[in-house]
Short mmCIF file of C-alpha atoms in Angstrom, two decimals:
data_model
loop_
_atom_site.label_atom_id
_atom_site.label_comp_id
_atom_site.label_asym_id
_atom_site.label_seq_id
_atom_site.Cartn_x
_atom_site.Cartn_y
_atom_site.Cartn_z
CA UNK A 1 182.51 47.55 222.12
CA UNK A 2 184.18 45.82 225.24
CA UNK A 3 183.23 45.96 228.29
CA UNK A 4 186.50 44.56 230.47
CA UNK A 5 188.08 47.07 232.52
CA UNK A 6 191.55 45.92 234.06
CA UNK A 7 192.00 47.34 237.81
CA UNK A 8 195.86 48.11 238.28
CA UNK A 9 197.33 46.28 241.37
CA UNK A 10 200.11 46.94 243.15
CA UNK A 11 202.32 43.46 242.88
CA UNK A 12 202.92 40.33 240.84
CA UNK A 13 201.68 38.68 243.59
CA UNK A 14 198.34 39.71 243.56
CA UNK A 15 197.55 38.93 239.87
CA UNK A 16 195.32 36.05 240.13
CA UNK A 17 193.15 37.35 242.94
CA UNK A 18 193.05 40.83 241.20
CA UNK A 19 192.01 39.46 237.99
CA UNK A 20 189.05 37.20 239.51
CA UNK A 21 188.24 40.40 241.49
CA UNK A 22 188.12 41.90 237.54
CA UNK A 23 185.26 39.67 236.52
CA UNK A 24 182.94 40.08 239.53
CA UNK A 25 180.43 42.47 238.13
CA UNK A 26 179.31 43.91 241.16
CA UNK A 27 182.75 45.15 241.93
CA UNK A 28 183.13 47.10 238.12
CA UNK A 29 179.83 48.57 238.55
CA UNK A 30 180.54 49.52 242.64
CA UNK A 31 183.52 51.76 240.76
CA UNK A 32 182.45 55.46 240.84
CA UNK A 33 183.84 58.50 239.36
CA UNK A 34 184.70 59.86 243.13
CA UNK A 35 187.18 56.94 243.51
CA UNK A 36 188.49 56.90 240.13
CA UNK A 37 189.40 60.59 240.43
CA UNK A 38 191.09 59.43 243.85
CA UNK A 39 193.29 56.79 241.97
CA UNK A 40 197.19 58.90 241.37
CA UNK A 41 200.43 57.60 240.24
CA UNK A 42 201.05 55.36 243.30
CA UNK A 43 198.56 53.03 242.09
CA UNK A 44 200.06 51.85 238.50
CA UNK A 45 201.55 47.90 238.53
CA UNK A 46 204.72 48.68 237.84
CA UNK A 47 207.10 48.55 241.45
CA UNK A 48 209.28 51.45 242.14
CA UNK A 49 212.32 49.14 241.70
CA UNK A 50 210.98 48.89 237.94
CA UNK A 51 209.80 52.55 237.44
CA UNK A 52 213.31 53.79 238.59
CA UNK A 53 215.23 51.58 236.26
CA UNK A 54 212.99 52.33 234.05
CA UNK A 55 213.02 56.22 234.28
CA UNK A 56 216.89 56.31 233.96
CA UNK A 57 216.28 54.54 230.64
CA UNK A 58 213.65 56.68 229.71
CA UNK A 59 215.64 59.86 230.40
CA UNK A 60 218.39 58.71 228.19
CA UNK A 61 215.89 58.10 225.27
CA UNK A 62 213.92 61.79 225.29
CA UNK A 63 218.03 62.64 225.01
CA UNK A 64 217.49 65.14 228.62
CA UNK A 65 220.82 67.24 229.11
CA UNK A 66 222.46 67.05 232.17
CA UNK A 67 221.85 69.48 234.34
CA UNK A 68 218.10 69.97 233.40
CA UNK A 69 215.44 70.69 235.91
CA UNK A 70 213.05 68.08 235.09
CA UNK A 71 210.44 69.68 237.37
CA UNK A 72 210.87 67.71 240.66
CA UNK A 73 209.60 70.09 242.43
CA UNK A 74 206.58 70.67 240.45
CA UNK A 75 202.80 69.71 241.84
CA UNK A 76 200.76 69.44 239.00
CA UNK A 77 197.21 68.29 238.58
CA UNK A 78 196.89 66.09 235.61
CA UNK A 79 192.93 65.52 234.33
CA UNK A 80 191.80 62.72 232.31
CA UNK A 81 188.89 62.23 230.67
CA UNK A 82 188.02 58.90 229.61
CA UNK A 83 185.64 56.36 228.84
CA UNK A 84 186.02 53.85 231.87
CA UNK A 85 182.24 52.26 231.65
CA UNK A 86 179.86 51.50 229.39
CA UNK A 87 180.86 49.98 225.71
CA UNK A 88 184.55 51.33 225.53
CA UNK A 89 185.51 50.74 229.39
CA UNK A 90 188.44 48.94 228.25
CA UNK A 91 189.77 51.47 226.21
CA UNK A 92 189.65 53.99 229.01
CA UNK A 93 190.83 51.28 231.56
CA UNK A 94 194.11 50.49 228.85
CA UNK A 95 194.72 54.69 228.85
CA UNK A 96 194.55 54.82 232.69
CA UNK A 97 197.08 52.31 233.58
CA UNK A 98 199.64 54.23 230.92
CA UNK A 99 199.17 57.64 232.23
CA UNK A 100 199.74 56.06 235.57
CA UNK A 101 202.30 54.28 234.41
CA UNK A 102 203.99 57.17 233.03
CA UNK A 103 203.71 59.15 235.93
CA UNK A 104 205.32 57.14 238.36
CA UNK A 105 207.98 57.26 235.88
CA UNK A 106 208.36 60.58 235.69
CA UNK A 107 208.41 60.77 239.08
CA UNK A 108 211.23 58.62 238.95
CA UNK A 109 213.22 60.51 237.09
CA UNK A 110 212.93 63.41 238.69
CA UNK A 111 210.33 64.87 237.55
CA UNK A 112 207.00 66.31 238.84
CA UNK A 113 204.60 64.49 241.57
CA UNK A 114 201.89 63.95 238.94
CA UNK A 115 198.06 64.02 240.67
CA UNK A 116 195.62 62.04 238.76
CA UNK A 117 192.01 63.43 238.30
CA UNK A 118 189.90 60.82 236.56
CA UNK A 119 186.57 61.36 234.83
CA UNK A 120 184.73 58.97 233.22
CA UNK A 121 182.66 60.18 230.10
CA UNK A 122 180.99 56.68 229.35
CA UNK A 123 180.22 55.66 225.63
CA UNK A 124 181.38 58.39 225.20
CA UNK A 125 178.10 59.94 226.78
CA UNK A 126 177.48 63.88 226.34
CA UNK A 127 176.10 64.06 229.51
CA UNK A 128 178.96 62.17 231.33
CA UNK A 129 181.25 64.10 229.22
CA UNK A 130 179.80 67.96 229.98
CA UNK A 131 179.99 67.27 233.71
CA UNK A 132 183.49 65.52 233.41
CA UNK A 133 184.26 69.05 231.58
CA UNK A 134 182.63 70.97 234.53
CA UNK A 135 184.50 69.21 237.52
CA UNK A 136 188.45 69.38 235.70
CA UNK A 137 187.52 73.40 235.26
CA UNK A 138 186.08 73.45 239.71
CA UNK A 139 189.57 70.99 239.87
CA UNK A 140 190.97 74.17 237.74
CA UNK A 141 193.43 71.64 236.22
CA UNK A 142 195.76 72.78 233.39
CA UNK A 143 195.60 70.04 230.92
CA UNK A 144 193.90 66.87 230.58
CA UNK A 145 194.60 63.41 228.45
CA UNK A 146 191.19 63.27 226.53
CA UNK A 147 189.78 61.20 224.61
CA UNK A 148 186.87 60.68 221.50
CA UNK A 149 187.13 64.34 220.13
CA UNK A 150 186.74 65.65 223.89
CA UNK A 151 184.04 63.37 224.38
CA UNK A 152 182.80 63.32 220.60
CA UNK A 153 181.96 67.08 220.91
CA UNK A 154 180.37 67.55 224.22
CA UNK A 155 183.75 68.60 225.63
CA UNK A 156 184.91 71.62 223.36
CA UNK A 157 182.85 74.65 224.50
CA UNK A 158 184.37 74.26 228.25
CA UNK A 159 187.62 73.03 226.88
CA UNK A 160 188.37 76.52 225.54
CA UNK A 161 186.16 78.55 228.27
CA UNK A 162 188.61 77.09 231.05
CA UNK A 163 191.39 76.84 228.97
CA UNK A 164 192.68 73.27 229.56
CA UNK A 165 195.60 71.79 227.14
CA UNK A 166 193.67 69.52 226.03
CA UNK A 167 195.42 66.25 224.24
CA UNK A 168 193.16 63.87 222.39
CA UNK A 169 195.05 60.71 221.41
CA UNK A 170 191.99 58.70 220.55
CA UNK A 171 189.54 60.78 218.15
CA UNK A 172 192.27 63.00 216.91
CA UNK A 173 191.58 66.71 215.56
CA UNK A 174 188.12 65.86 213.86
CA UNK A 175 186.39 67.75 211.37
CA UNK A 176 184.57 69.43 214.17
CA UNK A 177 187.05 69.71 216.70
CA UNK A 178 188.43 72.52 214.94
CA UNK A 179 188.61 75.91 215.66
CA UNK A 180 188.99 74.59 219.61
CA UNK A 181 192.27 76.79 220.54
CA UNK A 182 192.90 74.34 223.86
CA UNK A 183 191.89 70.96 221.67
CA UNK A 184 194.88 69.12 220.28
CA UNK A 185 194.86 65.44 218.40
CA UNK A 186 198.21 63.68 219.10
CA UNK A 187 197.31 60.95 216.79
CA UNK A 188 195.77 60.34 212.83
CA UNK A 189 192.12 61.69 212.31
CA UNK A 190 190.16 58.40 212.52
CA UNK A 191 189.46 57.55 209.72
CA UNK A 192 190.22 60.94 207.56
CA UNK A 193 193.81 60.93 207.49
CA UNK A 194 193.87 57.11 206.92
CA UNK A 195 192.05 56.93 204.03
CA UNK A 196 193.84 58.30 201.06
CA UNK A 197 196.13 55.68 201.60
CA UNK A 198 194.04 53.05 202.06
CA UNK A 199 192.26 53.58 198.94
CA UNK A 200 195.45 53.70 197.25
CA UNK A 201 195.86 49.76 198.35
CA UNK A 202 192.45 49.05 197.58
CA UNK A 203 192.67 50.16 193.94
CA UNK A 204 196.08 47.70 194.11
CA UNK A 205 194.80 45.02 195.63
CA UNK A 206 191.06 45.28 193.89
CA UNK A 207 191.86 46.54 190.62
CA UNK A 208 188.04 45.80 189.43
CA UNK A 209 186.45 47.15 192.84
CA UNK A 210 184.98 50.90 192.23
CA UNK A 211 182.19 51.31 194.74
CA UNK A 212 183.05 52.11 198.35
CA UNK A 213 180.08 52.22 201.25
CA UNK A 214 180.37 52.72 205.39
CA UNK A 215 179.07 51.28 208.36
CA UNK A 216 179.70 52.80 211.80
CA UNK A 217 178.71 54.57 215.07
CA UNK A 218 176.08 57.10 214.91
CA UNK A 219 176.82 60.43 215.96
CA UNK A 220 174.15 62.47 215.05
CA UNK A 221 174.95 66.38 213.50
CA UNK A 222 178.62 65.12 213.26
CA UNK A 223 177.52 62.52 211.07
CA UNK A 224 177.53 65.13 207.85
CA UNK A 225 180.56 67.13 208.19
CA UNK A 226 182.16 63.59 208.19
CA UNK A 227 180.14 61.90 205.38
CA UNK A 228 181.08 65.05 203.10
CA UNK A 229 184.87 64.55 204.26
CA UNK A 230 185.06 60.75 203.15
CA UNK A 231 182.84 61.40 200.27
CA UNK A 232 185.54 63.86 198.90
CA UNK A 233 188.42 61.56 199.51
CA UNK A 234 186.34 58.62 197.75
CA UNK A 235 185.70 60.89 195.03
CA UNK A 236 189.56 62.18 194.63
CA UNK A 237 190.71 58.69 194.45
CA UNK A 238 188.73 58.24 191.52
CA UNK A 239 186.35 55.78 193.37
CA UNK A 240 182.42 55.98 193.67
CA UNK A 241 180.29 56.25 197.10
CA UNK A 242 177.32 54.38 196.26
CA UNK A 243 175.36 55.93 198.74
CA UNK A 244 175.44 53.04 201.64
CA UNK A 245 176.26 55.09 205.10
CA UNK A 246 174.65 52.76 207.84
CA UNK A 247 175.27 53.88 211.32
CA UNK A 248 173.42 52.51 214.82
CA UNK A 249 173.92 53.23 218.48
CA UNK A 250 177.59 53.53 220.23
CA UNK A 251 176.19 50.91 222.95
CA UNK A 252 174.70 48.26 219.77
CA UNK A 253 176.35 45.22 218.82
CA UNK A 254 173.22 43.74 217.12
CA UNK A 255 173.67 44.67 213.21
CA UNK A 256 170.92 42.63 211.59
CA UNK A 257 169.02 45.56 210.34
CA UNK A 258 172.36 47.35 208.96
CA UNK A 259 173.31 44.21 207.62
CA UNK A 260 170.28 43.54 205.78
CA UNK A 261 170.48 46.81 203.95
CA UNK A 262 173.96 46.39 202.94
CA UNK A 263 173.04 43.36 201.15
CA UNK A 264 170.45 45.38 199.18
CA UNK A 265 173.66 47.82 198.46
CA UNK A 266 176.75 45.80 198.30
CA UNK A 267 180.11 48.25 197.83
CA UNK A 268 183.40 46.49 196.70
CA UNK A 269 184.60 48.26 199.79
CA UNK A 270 183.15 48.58 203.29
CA UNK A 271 184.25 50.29 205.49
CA UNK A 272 183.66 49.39 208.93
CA UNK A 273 183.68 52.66 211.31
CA UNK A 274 183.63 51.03 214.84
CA UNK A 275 185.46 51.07 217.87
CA UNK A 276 186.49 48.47 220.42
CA UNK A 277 185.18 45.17 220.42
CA UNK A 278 182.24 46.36 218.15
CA UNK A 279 184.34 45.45 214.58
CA UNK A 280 184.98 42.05 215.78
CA UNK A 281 180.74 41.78 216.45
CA UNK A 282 180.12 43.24 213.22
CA UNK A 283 182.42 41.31 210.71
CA UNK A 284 181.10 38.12 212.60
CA UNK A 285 177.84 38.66 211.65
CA UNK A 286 178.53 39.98 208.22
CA UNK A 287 180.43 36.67 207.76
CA UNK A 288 177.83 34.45 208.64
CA UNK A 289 175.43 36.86 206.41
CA UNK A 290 177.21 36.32 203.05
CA UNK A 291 178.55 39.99 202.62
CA UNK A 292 181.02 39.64 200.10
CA UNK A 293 182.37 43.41 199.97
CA UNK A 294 186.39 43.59 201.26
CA UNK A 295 185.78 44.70 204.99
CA UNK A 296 188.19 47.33 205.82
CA UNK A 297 188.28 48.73 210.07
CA UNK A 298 189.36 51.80 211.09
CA UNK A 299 191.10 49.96 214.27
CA UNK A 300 192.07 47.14 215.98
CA UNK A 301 191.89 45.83 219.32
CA UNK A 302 192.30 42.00 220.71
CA UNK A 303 188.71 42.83 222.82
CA UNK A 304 187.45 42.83 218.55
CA UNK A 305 189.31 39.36 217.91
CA UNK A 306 187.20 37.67 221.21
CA UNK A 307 184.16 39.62 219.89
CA UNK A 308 184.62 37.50 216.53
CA UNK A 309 184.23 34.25 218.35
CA UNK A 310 187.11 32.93 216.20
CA UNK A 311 185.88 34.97 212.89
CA UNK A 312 188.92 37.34 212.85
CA UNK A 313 191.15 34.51 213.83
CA UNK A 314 189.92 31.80 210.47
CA UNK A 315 189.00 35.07 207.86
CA UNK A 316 191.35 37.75 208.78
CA UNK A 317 190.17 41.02 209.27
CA UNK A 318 191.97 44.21 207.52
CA UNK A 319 192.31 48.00 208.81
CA UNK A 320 194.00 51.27 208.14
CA UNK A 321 194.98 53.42 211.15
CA UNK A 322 198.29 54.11 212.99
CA UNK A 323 198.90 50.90 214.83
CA UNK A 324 200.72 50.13 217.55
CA UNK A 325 202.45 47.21 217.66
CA UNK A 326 203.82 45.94 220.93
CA UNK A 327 204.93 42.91 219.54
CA UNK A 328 207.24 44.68 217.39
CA UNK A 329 207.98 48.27 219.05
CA UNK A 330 209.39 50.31 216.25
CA UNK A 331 211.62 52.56 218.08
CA UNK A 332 213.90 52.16 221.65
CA UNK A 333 211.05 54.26 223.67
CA UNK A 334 208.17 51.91 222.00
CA UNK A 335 210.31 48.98 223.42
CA UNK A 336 210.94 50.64 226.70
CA UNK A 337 207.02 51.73 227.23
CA UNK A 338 205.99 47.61 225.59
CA UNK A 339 207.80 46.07 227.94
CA UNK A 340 206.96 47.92 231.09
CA UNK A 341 203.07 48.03 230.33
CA UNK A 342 203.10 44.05 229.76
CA UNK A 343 205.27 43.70 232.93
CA UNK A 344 203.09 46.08 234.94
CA UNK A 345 199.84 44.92 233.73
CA UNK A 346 200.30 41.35 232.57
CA UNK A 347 199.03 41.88 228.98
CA UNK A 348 199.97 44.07 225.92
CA UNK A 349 199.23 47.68 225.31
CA UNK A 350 196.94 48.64 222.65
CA UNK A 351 197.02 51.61 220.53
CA UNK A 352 195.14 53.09 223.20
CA UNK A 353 197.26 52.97 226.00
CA UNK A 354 200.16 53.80 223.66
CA UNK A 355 198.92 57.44 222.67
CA UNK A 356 197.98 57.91 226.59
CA UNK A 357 201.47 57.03 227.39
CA UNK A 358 202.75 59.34 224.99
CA UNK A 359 200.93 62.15 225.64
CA UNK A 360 201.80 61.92 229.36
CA UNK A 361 205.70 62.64 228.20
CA UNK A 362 204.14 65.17 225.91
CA UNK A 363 202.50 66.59 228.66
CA UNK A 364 206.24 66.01 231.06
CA UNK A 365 208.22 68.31 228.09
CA UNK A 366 206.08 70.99 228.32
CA UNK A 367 206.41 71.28 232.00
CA UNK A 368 210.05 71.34 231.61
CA UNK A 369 209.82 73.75 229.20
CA UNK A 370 208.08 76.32 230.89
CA UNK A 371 210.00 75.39 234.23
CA UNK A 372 213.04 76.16 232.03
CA UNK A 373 211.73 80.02 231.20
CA UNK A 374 210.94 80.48 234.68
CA UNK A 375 207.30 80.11 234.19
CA UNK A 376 204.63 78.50 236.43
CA UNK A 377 203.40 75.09 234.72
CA UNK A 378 200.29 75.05 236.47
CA UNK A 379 199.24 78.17 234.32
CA UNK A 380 197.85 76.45 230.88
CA UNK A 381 198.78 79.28 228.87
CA UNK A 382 201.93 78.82 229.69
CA UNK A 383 202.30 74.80 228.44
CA UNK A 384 200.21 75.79 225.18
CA UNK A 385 202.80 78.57 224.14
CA UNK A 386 205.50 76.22 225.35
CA UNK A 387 203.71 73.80 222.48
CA UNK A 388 203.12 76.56 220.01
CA UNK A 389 206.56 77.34 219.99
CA UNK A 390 208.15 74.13 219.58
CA UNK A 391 205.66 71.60 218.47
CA UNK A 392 207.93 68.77 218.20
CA UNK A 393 207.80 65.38 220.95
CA UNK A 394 209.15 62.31 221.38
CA UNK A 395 206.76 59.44 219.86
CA UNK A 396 206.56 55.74 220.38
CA UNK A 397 205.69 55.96 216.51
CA UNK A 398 208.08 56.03 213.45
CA UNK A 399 211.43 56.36 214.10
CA UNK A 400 214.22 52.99 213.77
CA UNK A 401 215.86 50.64 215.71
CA UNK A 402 218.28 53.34 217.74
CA UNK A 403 216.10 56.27 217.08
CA UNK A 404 212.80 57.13 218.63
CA UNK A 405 209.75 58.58 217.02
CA UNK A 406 208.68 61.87 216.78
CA UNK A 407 205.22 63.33 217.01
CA UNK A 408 204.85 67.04 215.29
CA UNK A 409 201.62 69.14 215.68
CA UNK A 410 200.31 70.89 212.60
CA UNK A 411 199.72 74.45 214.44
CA UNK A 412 197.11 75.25 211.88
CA UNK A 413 194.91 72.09 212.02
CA UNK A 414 195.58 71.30 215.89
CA UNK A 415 196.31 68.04 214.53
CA UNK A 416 199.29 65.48 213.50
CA UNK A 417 201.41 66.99 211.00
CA UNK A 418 202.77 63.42 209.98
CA UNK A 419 202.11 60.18 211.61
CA UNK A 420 203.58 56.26 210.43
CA UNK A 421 200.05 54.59 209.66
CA UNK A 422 198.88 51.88 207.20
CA UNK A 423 196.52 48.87 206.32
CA UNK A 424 196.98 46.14 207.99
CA UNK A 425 195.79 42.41 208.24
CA UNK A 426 195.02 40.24 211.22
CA UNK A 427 194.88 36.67 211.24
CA UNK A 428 195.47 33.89 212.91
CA UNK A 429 196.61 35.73 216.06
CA UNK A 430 199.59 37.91 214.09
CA UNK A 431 199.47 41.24 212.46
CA UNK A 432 201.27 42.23 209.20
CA UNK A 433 201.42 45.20 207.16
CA UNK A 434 199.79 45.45 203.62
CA UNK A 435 201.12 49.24 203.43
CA UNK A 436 202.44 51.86 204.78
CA UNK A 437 202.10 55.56 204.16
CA UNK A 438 201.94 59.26 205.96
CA UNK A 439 198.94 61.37 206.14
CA UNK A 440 197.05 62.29 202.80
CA UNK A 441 199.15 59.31 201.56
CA UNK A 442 202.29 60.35 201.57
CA UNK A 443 205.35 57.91 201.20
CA UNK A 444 202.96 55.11 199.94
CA UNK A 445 204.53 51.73 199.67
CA UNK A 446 202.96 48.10 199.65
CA UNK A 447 204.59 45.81 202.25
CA UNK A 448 207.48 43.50 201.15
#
């Protein structure tokens, strides 16, 4: 998984010394979790003569009436819990720079002053993540942009016992994030929800392929719930599981062992359950090993293509998720937030900073909402009946040229209700679709 973690900085002019000041080791591991939660708004790359053009843009596309208070007198305290060391610092780093980025947009607008409290959770690590639970509750924030099913578990308990809004953009609603009243996934259930429909291309692509295997991240008593989960939608899609479920440390990018046993087991299909840089690592090695099964990620990140060393680049490299592409926004708001990130940050959002961006408007609505009743937005069971009762947002996924995206909550699962995904192939520095589909499948179509 990578390790890069951009710093924001304040002007164009400072890229180059800011980005040598990024690979000085020393620095990164000098950053600690008292002067992340210090970093607010103020500190994102984009300039305020950027952030207000770009807020009057932005209130045209969520389609704001006139007149609305958009909460511009509001302080609220914004948490965020995310993995900013270890393995997936660069994921965290990518959804830090969009929630600041989005705040200083908002702010803009005319909206709340937005106060950043930053925890990092590591790996995730369940350690890092009960105590970054246990300082947002002292902080007595309302809601927090999470991240790896609340910090793949460790989170939940004092999620609900402090009743945060909790918005998880990166995990989604698990398996066992359920039940969580707080807990809600803003994105696909990696890789439940993707895989009816990526079977469905399998079959089409590999009409003789009938076996399907996984390799992935370890996560100890989750592992089962999980296993039983993809082993029923194997099973429904009229495929076998041959039994192959490989899984190693979150911090391991040395496979050999896995690999080995996968030989001894080859599926036709393998799926490849890591984060990060970590699939990039993995499909390297698998390469260079002889695997033959079709490789299929559950995500995809450029720190995975300089993982490869070239592999993803000459082979390809398939994967099924919701992607992002900020090559080719898909919607006016996915332009809008593409083109500001790159601008403010001199490189593309991922997938990760996307959902962070998103659920910072998510997070803007419901404080207008509950301004709009005459309610006090600092009070988080306020913004969670604001959500209950209209669980409908604006999404930088779906939607068309002139219309944006919209991201609806399924109030029984805490999860997406529907949500553009697909399979997908890199190679050669492009990505195309392969097919495209809804959750469970729905709307299934192979790419022209």
């Amino acid at each position: 998984m990578p390790t890069r973690m951009p710093i924001p900085r304040t002007s164009h002019r400072g890229t180059t010394a800011r980005r040598r000041r990024r690979l000085i080791a020393p620095v990164v591991a000098a950053l600690t979790a008292a002067t992340l939660a210090a970093c607010g708004s103020g500190d994102a790359g984009v300039s305020a003569e950027d952030a207000q053009s770009q807020a009057t843009d932005l209130v045209k596309l969520l389609n704001i009436k006139d007149g609305t208070d958009l909460g511009g007198k509001v302080e609220f305290k914004l948490g965020a819990a995310l993995t900013l060391s270890g393995p997936s610092a660069s994921n965290g780093a990518s959804m830090k720079n969009a929630i600041e980025l989005a705040t200083k947009q908002i702010k803009a607008a005319g909206g709340p002053t937005i106060t950043l409290s930053v925890k990092d959770i590591k790996g995730p690590d369940p350690v890092a993540a009960k105590q970054a639970a246990s300082e947002l509750a002292s902080e007595r924030v309302p809601a927090k942009i999470t991240s790896m099913g609340d910090g793949l578990g460790a989170m939940l308990a004092d999620t609900d016992k402090n009743k945060i809004l909790s918005l998880d953009g990166v995990g989604g609603a698990q398996v066992f994030t359920k039940g969580t009243q707080y807990f809600y996934g803003t994105r696909e259930v990696a890789p439940s929800d993707a895989v009816p429909g990526a079977l469905e291309w399998f079959k089409r692509a590999n009409p003789k392929g009938r076996t399907v295997g996984l390799v992935g991240v370890d996560l100890g008593p989750l592992n089962a719930a999980i296993q039983a989960d993809m082993k029923a939608k194997i099973e429904a899609a009229g495929l076998t599981f041959n039994g192959l479920w490989e899984t190693v440390s979150p911090s391991s990018q040395d496979y050999a062992s896995m690999i080995s046993k996968v030989k001894k087991n080859e599926p036709d299909l393998l799926w490849v359950a890591f984060g990060g840089a970590a699939p990039g690592a993995f499909v390297a090695q698998a390469k260079s090993a002889g695997i033959g099964s079709e490789l299929l990620g559950i995500e995809f990140t450029q720190e995975a293509v300089k993982a490869s060393k070239g592999v993803l680049d000459k082979d390809g490299f398939k994967f099924a998720m919701d992607y992002f592409d900020a090559a080719k926004p898909s919607n006016p708001l996915a332009k809008l937030f593409a083109e500001a990130y790159e601008k403010a940050y001199g490189e593309p959002a991922d997938f990760y900073a996307a959902n962070a961006y998103e659920e910072t408007l998510m997070v803007w609505d419901l404080v207008r909402r509950v301004v709009a009743a005459g309610g006090d937005p600092s009070d988080s069971t306020q913004l969670k009946a604001a959500l209950e009762k209209d669980p409908k947002f604006a999404s930088v996924y779906g939607g068309d040229g002139g219309t944006v995206g919209t991201l609806q909550i399924d109030l029984a699962t805490h999860g997406v209700a529907k949500r553009p995904m697909g399979v997908f192939e890199y190679k050669d520095g492009k990505v195309k679709p392969l097919a495209t589909y809804d959750v469970k499948g729905q709307d299934f179509r192979l790419a022209d």
